[in-house]
PDB file of C-alpha atoms in Angstrom:
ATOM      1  CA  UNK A   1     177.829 166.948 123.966  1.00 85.00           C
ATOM      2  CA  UNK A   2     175.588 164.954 121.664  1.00 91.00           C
ATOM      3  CA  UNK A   3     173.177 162.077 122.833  1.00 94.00           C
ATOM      4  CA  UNK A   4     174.932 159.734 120.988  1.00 98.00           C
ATOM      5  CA  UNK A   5     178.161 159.493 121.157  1.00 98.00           C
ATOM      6  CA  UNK A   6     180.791 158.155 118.543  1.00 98.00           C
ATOM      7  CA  UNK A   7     184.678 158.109 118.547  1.00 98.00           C
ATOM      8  CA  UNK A   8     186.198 161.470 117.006  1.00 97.00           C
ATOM      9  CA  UNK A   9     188.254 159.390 115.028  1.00 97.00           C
ATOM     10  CA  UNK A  10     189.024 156.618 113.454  1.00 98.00           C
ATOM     11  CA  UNK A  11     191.892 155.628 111.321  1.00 97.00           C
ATOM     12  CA  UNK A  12     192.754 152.151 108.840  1.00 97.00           C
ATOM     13  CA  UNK A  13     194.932 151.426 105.591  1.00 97.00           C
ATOM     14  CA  UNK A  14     193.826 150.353 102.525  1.00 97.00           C
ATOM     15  CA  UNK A  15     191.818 146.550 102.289  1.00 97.00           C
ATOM     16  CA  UNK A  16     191.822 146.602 106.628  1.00 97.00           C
ATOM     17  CA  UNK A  17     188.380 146.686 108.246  1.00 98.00           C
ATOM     18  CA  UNK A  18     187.342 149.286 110.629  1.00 98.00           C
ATOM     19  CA  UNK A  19     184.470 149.584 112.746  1.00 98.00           C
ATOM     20  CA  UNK A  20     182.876 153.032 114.394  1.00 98.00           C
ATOM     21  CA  UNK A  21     180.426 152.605 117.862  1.00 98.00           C
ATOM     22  CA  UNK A  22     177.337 154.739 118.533  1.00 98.00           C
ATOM     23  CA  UNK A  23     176.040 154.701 121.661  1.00 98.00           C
ATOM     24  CA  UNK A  24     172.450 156.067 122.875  1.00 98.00           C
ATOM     25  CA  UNK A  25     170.439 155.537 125.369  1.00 97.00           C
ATOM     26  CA  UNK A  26     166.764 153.517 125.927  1.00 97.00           C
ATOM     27  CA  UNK A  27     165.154 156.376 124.572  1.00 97.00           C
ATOM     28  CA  UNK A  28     166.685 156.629 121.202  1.00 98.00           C
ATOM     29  CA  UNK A  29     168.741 153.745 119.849  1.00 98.00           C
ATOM     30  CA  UNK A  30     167.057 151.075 122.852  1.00 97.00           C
ATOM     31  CA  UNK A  31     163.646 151.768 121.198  1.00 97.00           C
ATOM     32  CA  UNK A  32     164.370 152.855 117.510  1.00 97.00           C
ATOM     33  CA  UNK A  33     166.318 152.287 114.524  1.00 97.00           C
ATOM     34  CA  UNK A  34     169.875 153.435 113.605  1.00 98.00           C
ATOM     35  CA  UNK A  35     170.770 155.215 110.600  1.00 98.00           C
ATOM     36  CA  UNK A  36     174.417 155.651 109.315  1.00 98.00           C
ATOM     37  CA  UNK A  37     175.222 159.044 107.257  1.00 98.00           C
ATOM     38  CA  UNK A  38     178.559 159.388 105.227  1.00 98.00           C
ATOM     39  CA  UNK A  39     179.793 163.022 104.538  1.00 98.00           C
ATOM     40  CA  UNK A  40     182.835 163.743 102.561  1.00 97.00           C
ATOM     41  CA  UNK A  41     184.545 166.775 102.264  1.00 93.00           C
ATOM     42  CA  UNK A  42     182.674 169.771 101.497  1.00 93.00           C
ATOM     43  CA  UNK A  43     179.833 167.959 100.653  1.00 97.00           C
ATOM     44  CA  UNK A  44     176.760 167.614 101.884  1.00 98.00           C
ATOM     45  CA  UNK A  45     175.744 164.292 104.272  1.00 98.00           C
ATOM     46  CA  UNK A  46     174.731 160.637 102.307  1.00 98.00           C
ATOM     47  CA  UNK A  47     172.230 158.152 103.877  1.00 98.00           C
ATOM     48  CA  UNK A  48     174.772 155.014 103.896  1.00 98.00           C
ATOM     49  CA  UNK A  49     172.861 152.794 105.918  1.00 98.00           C
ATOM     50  CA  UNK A  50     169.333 152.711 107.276  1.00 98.00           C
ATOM     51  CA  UNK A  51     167.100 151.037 110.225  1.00 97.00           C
ATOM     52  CA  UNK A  52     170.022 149.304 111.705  1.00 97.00           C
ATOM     53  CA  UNK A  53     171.742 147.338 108.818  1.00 97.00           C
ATOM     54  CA  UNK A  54     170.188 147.879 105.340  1.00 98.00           C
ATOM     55  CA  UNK A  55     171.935 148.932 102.444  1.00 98.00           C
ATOM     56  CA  UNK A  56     170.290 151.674 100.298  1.00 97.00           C
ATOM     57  CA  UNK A  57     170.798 150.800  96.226  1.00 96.00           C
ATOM     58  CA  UNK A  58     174.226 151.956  94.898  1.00 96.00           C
ATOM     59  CA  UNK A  59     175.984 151.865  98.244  1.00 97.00           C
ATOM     60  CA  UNK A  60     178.601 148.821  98.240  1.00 97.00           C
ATOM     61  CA  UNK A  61     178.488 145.645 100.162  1.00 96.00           C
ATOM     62  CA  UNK A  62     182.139 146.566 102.364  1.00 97.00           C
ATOM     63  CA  UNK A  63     179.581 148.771 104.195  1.00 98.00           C
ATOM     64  CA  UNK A  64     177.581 147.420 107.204  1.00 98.00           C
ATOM     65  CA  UNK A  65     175.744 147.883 110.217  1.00 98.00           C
ATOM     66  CA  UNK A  66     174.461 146.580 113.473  1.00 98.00           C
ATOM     67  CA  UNK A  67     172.981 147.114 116.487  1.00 98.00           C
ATOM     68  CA  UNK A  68     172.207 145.993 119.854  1.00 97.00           C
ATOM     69  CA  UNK A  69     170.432 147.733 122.964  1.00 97.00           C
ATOM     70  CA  UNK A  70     171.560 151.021 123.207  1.00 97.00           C
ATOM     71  CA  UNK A  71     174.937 150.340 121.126  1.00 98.00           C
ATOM     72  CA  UNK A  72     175.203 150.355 117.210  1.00 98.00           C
ATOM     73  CA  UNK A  73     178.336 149.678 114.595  1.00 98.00           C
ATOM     74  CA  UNK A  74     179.396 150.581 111.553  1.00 98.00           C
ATOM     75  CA  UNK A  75     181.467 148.489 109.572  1.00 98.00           C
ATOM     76  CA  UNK A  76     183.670 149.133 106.444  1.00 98.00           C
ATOM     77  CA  UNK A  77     185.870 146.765 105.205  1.00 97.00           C
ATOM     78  CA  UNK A  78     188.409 146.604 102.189  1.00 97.00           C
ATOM     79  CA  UNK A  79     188.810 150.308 103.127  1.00 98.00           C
ATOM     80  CA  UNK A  80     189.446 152.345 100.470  1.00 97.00           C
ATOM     81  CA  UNK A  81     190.704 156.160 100.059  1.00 96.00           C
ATOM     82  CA  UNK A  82     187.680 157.196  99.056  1.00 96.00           C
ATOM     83  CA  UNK A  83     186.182 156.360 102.540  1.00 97.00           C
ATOM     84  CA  UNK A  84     188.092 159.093 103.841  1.00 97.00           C
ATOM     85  CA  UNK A  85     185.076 160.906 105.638  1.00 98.00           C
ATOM     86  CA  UNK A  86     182.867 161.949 108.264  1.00 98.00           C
ATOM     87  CA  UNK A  87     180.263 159.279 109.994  1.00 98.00           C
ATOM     88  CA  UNK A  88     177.454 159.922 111.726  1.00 98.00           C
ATOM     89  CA  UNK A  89     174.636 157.970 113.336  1.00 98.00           C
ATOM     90  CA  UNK A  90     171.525 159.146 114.090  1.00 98.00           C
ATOM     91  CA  UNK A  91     168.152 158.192 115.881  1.00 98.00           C
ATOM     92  CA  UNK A  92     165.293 159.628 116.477  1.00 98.00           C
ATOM     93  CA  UNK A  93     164.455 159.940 120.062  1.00 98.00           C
ATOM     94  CA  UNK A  94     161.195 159.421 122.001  1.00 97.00           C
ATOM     95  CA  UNK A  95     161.970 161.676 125.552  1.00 97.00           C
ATOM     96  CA  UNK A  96     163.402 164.374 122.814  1.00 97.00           C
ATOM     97  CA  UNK A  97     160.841 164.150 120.693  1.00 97.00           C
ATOM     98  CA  UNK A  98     163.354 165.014 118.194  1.00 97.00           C
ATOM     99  CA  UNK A  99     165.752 163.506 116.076  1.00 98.00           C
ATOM    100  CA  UNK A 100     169.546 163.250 117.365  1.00 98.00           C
ATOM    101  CA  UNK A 101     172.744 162.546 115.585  1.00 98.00           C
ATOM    102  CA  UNK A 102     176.237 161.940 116.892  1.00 98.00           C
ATOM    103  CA  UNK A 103     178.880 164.115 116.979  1.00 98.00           C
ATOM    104  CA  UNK A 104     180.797 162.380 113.861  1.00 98.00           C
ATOM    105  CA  UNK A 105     183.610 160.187 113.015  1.00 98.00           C
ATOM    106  CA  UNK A 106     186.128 161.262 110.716  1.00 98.00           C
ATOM    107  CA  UNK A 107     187.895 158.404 109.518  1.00 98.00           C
ATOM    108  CA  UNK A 108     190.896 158.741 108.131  1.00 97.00           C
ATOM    109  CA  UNK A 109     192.868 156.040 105.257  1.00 96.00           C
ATOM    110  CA  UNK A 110     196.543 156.155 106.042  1.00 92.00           C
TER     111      UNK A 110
ATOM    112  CA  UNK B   1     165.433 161.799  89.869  1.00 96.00           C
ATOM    113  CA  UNK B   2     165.079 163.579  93.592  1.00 97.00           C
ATOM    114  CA  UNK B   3     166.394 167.178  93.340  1.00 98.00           C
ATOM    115  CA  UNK B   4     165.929 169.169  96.604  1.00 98.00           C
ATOM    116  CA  UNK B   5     167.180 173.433  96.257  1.00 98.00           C
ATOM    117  CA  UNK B   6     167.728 175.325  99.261  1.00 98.00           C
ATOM    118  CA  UNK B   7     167.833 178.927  99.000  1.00 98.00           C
ATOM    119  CA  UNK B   8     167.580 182.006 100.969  1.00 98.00           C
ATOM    120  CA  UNK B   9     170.594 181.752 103.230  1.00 98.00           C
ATOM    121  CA  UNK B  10     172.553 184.940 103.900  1.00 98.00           C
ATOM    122  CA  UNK B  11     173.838 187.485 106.802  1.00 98.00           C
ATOM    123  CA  UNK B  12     172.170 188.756 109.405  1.00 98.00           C
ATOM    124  CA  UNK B  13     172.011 190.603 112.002  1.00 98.00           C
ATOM    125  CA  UNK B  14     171.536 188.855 115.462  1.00 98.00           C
ATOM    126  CA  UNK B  15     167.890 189.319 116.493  1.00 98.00           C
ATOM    127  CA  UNK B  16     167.083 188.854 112.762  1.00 98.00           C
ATOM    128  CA  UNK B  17     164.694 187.011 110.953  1.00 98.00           C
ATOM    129  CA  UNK B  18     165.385 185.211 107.609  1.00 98.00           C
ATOM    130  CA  UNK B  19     163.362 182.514 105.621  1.00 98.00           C
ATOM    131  CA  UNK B  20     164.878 179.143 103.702  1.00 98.00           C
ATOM    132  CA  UNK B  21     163.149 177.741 101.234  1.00 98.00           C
ATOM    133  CA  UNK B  22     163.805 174.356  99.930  1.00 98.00           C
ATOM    134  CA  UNK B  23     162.482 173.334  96.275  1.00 98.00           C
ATOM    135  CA  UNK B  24     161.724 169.669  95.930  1.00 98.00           C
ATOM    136  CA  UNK B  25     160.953 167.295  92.750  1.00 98.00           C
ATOM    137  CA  UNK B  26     161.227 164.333  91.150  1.00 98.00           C
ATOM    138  CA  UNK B  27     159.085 162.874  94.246  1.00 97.00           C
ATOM    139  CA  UNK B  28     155.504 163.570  95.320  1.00 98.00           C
ATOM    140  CA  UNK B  29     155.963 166.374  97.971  1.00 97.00           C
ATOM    141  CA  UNK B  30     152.944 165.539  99.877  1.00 97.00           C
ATOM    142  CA  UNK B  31     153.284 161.903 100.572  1.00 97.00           C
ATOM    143  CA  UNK B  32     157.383 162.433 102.435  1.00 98.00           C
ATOM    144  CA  UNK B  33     157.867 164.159 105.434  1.00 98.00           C
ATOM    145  CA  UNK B  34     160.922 166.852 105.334  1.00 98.00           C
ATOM    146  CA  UNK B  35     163.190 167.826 107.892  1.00 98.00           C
ATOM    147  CA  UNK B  36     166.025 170.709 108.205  1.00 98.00           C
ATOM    148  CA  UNK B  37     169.424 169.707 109.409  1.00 98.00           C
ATOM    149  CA  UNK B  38     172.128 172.337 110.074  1.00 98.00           C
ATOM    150  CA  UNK B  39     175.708 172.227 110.309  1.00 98.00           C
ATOM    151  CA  UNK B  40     177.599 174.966 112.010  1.00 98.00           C
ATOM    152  CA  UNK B  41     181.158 175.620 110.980  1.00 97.00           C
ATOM    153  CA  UNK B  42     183.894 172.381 111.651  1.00 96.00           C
ATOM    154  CA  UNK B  43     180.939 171.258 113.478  1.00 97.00           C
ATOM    155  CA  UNK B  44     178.696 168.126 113.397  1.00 98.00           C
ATOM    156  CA  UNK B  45     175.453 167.470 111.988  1.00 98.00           C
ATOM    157  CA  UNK B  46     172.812 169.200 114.200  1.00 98.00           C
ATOM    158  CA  UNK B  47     168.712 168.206 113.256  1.00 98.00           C
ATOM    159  CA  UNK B  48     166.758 171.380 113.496  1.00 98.00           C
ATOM    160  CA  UNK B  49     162.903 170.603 112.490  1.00 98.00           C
ATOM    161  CA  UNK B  50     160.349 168.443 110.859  1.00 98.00           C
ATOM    162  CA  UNK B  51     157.316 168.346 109.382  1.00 98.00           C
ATOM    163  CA  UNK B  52     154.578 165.369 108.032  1.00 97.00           C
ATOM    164  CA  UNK B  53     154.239 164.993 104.762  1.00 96.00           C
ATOM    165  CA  UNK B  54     150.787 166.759 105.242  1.00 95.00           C
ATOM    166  CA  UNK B  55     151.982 169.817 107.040  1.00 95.00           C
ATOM    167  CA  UNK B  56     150.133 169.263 110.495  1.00 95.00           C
ATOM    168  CA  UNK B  57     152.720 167.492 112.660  1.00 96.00           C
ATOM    169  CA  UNK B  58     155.719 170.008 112.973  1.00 98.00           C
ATOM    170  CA  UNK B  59     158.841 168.940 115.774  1.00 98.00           C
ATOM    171  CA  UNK B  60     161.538 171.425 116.802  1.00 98.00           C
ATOM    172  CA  UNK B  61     164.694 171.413 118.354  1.00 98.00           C
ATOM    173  CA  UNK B  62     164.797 172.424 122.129  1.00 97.00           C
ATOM    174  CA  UNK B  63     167.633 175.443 120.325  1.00 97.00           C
ATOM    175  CA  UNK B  64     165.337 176.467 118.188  1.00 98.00           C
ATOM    176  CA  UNK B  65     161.968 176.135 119.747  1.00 98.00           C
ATOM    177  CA  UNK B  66     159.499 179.334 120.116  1.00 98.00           C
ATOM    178  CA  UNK B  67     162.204 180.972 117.808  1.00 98.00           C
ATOM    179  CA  UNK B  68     162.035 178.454 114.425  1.00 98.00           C
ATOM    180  CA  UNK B  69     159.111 177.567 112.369  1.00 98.00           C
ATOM    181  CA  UNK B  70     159.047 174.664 109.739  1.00 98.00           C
ATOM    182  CA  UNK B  71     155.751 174.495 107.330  1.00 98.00           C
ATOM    183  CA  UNK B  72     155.516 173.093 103.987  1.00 98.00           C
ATOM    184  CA  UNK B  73     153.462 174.205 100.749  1.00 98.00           C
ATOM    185  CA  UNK B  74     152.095 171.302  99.022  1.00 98.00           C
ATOM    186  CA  UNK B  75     150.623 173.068  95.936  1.00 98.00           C
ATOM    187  CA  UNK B  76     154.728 174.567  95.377  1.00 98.00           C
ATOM    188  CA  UNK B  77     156.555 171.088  96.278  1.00 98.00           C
ATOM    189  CA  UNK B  78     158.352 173.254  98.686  1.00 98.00           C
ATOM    190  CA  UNK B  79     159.877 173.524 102.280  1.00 98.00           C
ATOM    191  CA  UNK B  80     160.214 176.859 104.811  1.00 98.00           C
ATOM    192  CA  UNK B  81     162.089 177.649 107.793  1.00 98.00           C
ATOM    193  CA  UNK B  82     161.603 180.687 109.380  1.00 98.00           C
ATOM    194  CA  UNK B  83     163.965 181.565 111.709  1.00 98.00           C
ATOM    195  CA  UNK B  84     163.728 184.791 113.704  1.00 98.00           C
ATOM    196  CA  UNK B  85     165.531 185.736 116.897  1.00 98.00           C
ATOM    197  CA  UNK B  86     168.772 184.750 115.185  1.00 98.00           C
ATOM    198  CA  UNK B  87     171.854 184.236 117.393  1.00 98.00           C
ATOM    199  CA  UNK B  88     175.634 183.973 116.301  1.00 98.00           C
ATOM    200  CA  UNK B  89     175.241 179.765 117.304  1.00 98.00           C
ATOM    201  CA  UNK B  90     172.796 179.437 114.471  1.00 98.00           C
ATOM    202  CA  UNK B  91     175.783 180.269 111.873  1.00 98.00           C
ATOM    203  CA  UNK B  92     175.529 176.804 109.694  1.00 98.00           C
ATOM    204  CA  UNK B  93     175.013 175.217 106.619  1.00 98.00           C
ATOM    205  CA  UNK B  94     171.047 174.622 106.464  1.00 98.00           C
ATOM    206  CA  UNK B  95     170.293 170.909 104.748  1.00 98.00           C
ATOM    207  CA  UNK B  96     166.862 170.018 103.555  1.00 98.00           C
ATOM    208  CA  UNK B  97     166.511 166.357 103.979  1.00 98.00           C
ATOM    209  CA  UNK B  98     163.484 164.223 102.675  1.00 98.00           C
ATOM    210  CA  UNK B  99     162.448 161.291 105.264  1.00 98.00           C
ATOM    211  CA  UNK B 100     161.428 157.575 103.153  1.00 96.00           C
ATOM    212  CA  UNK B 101     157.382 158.021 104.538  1.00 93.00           C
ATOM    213  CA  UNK B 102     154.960 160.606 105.184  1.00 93.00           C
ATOM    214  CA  UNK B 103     155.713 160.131 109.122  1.00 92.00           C
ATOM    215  CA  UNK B 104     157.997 162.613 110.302  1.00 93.00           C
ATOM    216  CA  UNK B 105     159.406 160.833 113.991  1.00 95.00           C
ATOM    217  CA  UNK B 106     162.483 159.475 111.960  1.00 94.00           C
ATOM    218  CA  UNK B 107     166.112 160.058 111.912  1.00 97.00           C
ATOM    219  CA  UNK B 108     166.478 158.491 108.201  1.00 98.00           C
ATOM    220  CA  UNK B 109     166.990 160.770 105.622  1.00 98.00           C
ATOM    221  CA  UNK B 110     167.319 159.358 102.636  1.00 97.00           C
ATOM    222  CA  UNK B 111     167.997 162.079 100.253  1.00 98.00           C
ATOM    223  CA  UNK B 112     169.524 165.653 100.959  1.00 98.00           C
ATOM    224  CA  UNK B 113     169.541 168.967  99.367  1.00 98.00           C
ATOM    225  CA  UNK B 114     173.287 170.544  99.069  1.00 98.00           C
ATOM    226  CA  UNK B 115     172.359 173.154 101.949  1.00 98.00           C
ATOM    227  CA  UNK B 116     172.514 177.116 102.102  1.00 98.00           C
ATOM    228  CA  UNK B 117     174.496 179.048 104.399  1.00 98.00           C
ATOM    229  CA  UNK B 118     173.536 181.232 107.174  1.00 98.00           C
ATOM    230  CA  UNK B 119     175.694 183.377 108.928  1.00 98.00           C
ATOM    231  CA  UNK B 120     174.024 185.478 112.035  1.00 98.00           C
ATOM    232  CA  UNK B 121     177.092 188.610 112.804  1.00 97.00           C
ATOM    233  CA  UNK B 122     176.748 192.045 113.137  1.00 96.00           C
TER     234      UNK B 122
END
Protein backbone atom coordinates (compact mmCIF):
# COMPACT_ATOMS: atom_id res chain seq x y z
CA UNK A 1 0.00 0.00 0.00
CA UNK A 2 1.37 3.47 -0.62
CA UNK A 3 0.89 6.53 1.80
CA UNK A 4 -0.92 8.25 -0.59
CA UNK A 5 -3.38 6.88 -2.20
CA UNK A 6 -4.89 7.64 -5.76
CA UNK A 7 -7.63 5.86 -7.86
CA UNK A 8 -6.09 2.95 -10.13
CA UNK A 9 -7.90 4.37 -12.81
CA UNK A 10 -9.39 6.81 -14.43
CA UNK A 11 -11.07 7.01 -17.73
CA UNK A 12 -12.64 10.30 -20.12
CA UNK A 13 -13.22 10.99 -23.99
CA UNK A 14 -11.78 13.45 -25.91
CA UNK A 15 -12.49 17.56 -24.85
CA UNK A 16 -14.29 16.01 -21.21
CA UNK A 17 -12.52 16.99 -17.99
CA UNK A 18 -11.29 14.53 -15.55
CA UNK A 19 -10.00 14.90 -12.22
CA UNK A 20 -7.58 12.27 -10.13
CA UNK A 21 -7.58 12.56 -5.88
CA UNK A 22 -4.47 12.04 -3.73
CA UNK A 23 -4.90 11.59 -0.40
CA UNK A 24 -2.11 11.74 2.50
CA UNK A 25 -2.07 12.24 5.71
CA UNK A 26 -0.91 15.41 8.27
CA UNK A 27 2.44 14.31 7.87
CA UNK A 28 2.94 14.56 4.21
CA UNK A 29 0.40 16.41 2.09
CA UNK A 30 -1.24 18.33 5.64
CA UNK A 31 2.23 19.93 6.07
CA UNK A 32 3.91 19.99 2.54
CA UNK A 33 3.48 20.58 -1.00
CA UNK A 34 2.05 18.30 -3.75
CA UNK A 35 3.72 17.48 -6.84
CA UNK A 36 1.97 15.87 -9.92
CA UNK A 37 4.25 13.45 -12.23
CA UNK A 38 2.98 12.31 -15.76
CA UNK A 39 4.51 9.02 -17.18
CA UNK A 40 3.64 7.69 -20.52
CA UNK A 41 4.34 4.53 -21.83
CA UNK A 42 7.70 3.24 -21.60
CA UNK A 43 8.99 6.34 -20.68
CA UNK A 44 10.41 7.63 -17.96
CA UNK A 45 8.19 9.97 -15.26
CA UNK A 46 7.60 14.10 -16.19
CA UNK A 47 7.24 16.74 -13.40
CA UNK A 48 3.63 18.10 -14.62
CA UNK A 49 2.83 20.09 -11.79
CA UNK A 50 4.67 21.34 -8.73
CA UNK A 51 4.01 22.72 -4.97
CA UNK A 52 0.35 22.25 -5.24
CA UNK A 53 -0.78 24.05 -8.50
CA UNK A 54 2.08 25.54 -10.60
CA UNK A 55 2.69 24.87 -14.02
CA UNK A 56 6.33 24.16 -15.05
CA UNK A 57 7.18 26.05 -18.70
CA UNK A 58 6.02 23.96 -21.73
CA UNK A 59 3.33 22.05 -19.88
CA UNK A 60 -0.26 23.30 -21.16
CA UNK A 61 -2.83 25.27 -19.35
CA UNK A 62 -5.77 22.05 -19.53
CA UNK A 63 -3.47 20.82 -16.70
CA UNK A 64 -4.13 21.81 -13.03
CA UNK A 65 -3.84 21.24 -9.53
CA UNK A 66 -5.07 21.77 -6.04
CA UNK A 67 -5.00 20.98 -2.74
CA UNK A 68 -6.52 21.09 0.56
CA UNK A 69 -5.58 19.43 4.05
CA UNK A 70 -4.56 16.14 3.49
CA UNK A 71 -6.44 15.84 -0.06
CA UNK A 72 -4.97 17.06 -3.48
CA UNK A 73 -6.45 17.05 -7.35
CA UNK A 74 -5.38 16.88 -10.51
CA UNK A 75 -7.21 18.30 -13.21
CA UNK A 76 -7.06 17.83 -17.05
CA UNK A 77 -9.45 19.16 -19.18
CA UNK A 78 -10.04 19.15 -23.08
CA UNK A 79 -8.56 15.62 -22.68
CA UNK A 80 -6.71 14.59 -25.35
CA UNK A 81 -5.20 11.04 -26.55
CA UNK A 82 -2.06 11.97 -25.79
CA UNK A 83 -2.97 12.14 -22.02
CA UNK A 84 -3.26 8.57 -22.09
CA UNK A 85 -0.86 7.88 -19.03
CA UNK A 86 0.18 7.16 -15.67
CA UNK A 87 -0.28 9.95 -12.69
CA UNK A 88 1.32 10.14 -9.74
CA UNK A 89 1.48 12.48 -6.77
CA UNK A 90 4.01 12.72 -4.50
CA UNK A 91 5.06 14.45 -1.12
CA UNK A 92 7.63 14.41 0.86
CA UNK A 93 6.89 13.31 4.31
CA UNK A 94 8.05 14.58 7.73
CA UNK A 95 7.33 11.15 10.18
CA UNK A 96 9.05 9.24 6.99
CA UNK A 97 11.59 11.36 6.61
CA UNK A 98 11.39 10.35 3.11
CA UNK A 99 9.74 11.19 0.10
CA UNK A 100 6.40 9.17 -0.87
CA UNK A 101 4.51 8.87 -4.06
CA UNK A 102 1.17 7.27 -4.84
CA UNK A 103 0.56 4.24 -6.30
CA UNK A 104 -0.48 5.83 -9.88
CA UNK A 105 -3.36 6.59 -12.01
CA UNK A 106 -3.52 5.34 -15.36
CA UNK A 107 -5.91 7.25 -17.19
CA UNK A 108 -7.22 6.05 -20.00
CA UNK A 109 -8.96 8.32 -23.36
CA UNK A 110 -11.78 6.24 -24.70
CA UNK B 1 19.98 21.82 -21.62
CA UNK B 2 19.70 19.25 -18.38
CA UNK B 3 20.98 15.80 -19.47
CA UNK B 4 21.08 13.26 -16.58
CA UNK B 5 22.84 9.33 -17.74
CA UNK B 6 22.29 6.50 -15.61
CA UNK B 7 24.42 3.61 -16.04
CA UNK B 8 25.56 0.54 -14.40
CA UNK B 9 22.36 -1.45 -14.13
CA UNK B 10 22.56 -5.19 -14.77
CA UNK B 11 21.92 -8.86 -13.15
CA UNK B 12 22.73 -10.02 -10.12
CA UNK B 13 22.82 -12.35 -7.94
CA UNK B 14 20.69 -11.91 -4.71
CA UNK B 15 23.06 -10.94 -1.88
CA UNK B 16 24.92 -8.89 -4.55
CA UNK B 17 26.28 -5.64 -4.69
CA UNK B 18 26.16 -3.34 -7.78
CA UNK B 19 26.84 0.49 -8.23
CA UNK B 20 24.63 3.18 -10.51
CA UNK B 21 26.06 5.99 -11.57
CA UNK B 22 24.18 8.89 -12.87
CA UNK B 23 26.05 11.61 -15.17
CA UNK B 24 24.59 15.06 -14.88
CA UNK B 25 25.08 18.45 -17.02
CA UNK B 26 23.85 21.29 -18.37
CA UNK B 27 23.19 22.40 -14.55
CA UNK B 28 25.64 23.14 -11.73
CA UNK B 29 25.83 19.72 -9.89
CA UNK B 30 26.65 21.15 -6.61
CA UNK B 31 24.01 23.71 -6.05
CA UNK B 32 20.68 20.71 -6.74
CA UNK B 33 20.08 18.04 -4.57
CA UNK B 34 19.56 14.46 -6.43
CA UNK B 35 17.47 11.72 -5.56
CA UNK B 36 17.04 7.94 -6.97
CA UNK B 37 13.58 6.74 -7.76
CA UNK B 38 12.94 3.11 -8.79
CA UNK B 39 10.28 1.44 -10.54
CA UNK B 40 9.84 -2.26 -10.26
CA UNK B 41 8.17 -4.10 -13.09
CA UNK B 42 4.10 -2.98 -13.87
CA UNK B 43 4.74 -1.32 -10.68
CA UNK B 44 4.52 2.31 -9.38
CA UNK B 45 6.99 4.85 -8.77
CA UNK B 46 8.91 3.91 -5.56
CA UNK B 47 11.59 6.96 -4.08
CA UNK B 48 14.69 5.21 -2.96
CA UNK B 49 17.35 8.00 -1.68
CA UNK B 50 18.56 11.51 -1.56
CA UNK B 51 21.24 13.53 -1.15
CA UNK B 52 21.99 17.69 -0.66
CA UNK B 53 23.38 19.29 -3.20
CA UNK B 54 26.61 19.31 -1.00
CA UNK B 55 26.80 15.64 -0.28
CA UNK B 56 26.31 15.75 3.65
CA UNK B 57 22.57 15.23 4.14
CA UNK B 58 21.81 11.68 2.66
CA UNK B 59 17.84 10.11 3.36
CA UNK B 60 16.97 6.47 2.64
CA UNK B 61 14.11 4.46 2.23
CA UNK B 62 13.04 2.28 5.29
CA UNK B 63 13.57 -0.87 2.10
CA UNK B 64 16.67 0.11 1.51
CA UNK B 65 18.17 1.42 4.66
CA UNK B 66 21.59 -0.15 6.17
CA UNK B 67 21.63 -1.95 2.69
CA UNK B 68 21.70 1.35 0.06
CA UNK B 69 24.09 4.15 -0.04
CA UNK B 70 23.55 7.46 -2.07
CA UNK B 71 26.77 9.97 -2.30
CA UNK B 72 27.52 12.38 -4.91
CA UNK B 73 30.96 13.56 -6.56
CA UNK B 74 30.95 17.16 -7.13
CA UNK B 75 34.30 17.49 -9.00
CA UNK B 76 32.54 14.54 -11.76
CA UNK B 77 28.87 16.20 -11.84
CA UNK B 78 27.86 12.76 -10.90
CA UNK B 79 25.45 10.58 -8.73
CA UNK B 80 26.09 6.84 -6.94
CA UNK B 81 23.99 4.28 -5.49
CA UNK B 82 25.42 1.49 -4.04
CA UNK B 83 23.31 -1.14 -3.41
CA UNK B 84 24.51 -4.34 -1.75
CA UNK B 85 22.46 -7.06 -0.10
CA UNK B 86 20.34 -7.18 -3.25
CA UNK B 87 16.97 -8.97 -3.05
CA UNK B 88 14.64 -10.15 -6.01
CA UNK B 89 12.05 -6.89 -4.76
CA UNK B 90 14.75 -4.50 -5.79
CA UNK B 91 14.25 -5.67 -9.63
CA UNK B 92 13.33 -1.98 -11.16
CA UNK B 93 14.06 0.62 -13.39
CA UNK B 94 16.54 3.01 -11.34
CA UNK B 95 15.63 6.98 -12.20
CA UNK B 96 18.01 9.72 -11.29
CA UNK B 97 15.95 12.72 -10.58
CA UNK B 98 17.36 16.32 -9.93
CA UNK B 99 15.30 18.29 -7.07
CA UNK B 100 14.74 22.52 -8.11
CA UNK B 101 17.23 23.57 -4.77
CA UNK B 102 20.15 22.38 -3.03
CA UNK B 103 17.70 21.04 -0.12
CA UNK B 104 17.05 17.55 -0.48
CA UNK B 105 13.48 17.05 1.92
CA UNK B 106 11.40 17.42 -1.39
CA UNK B 107 9.23 15.27 -3.43
CA UNK B 108 9.63 17.66 -6.67
CA UNK B 109 11.68 16.46 -9.21
CA UNK B 110 11.88 18.49 -11.83
CA UNK B 111 13.99 16.79 -14.32
CA UNK B 112 14.71 12.93 -14.72
CA UNK B 113 17.29 10.78 -16.21
CA UNK B 114 15.72 7.85 -18.57
CA UNK B 115 16.67 5.16 -15.77
CA UNK B 116 18.80 1.81 -15.90
CA UNK B 117 17.58 -1.48 -15.14
CA UNK B 118 18.35 -3.77 -12.39
CA UNK B 119 17.35 -7.13 -12.19
CA UNK B 120 18.43 -9.14 -8.78
CA UNK B 121 17.79 -13.38 -9.94
CA UNK B 122 19.88 -16.13 -9.63
Amino acid sequence: QSVLTQPPSASGTPGQRVTISCSGSSSNLGTNTVNWYQQLPGTAPKLLIYSNNHRPSGVPDRFSGSKSGTSASLAISGLQSEDEADYYCAAWDDSLNGAVFGGGTQLTVL
Amino acid sequence: EVQLLESGGGLVQPGGSLRLSCAASGFTFSSFAMSWVRQAPGKGLEWVSAVSGSGGSTYYADSVKGRFSISRDNSKNTLYLQMNSLRAEDTAVYYCAKAPHIVATTAYFDFWGQGTLVTVSS
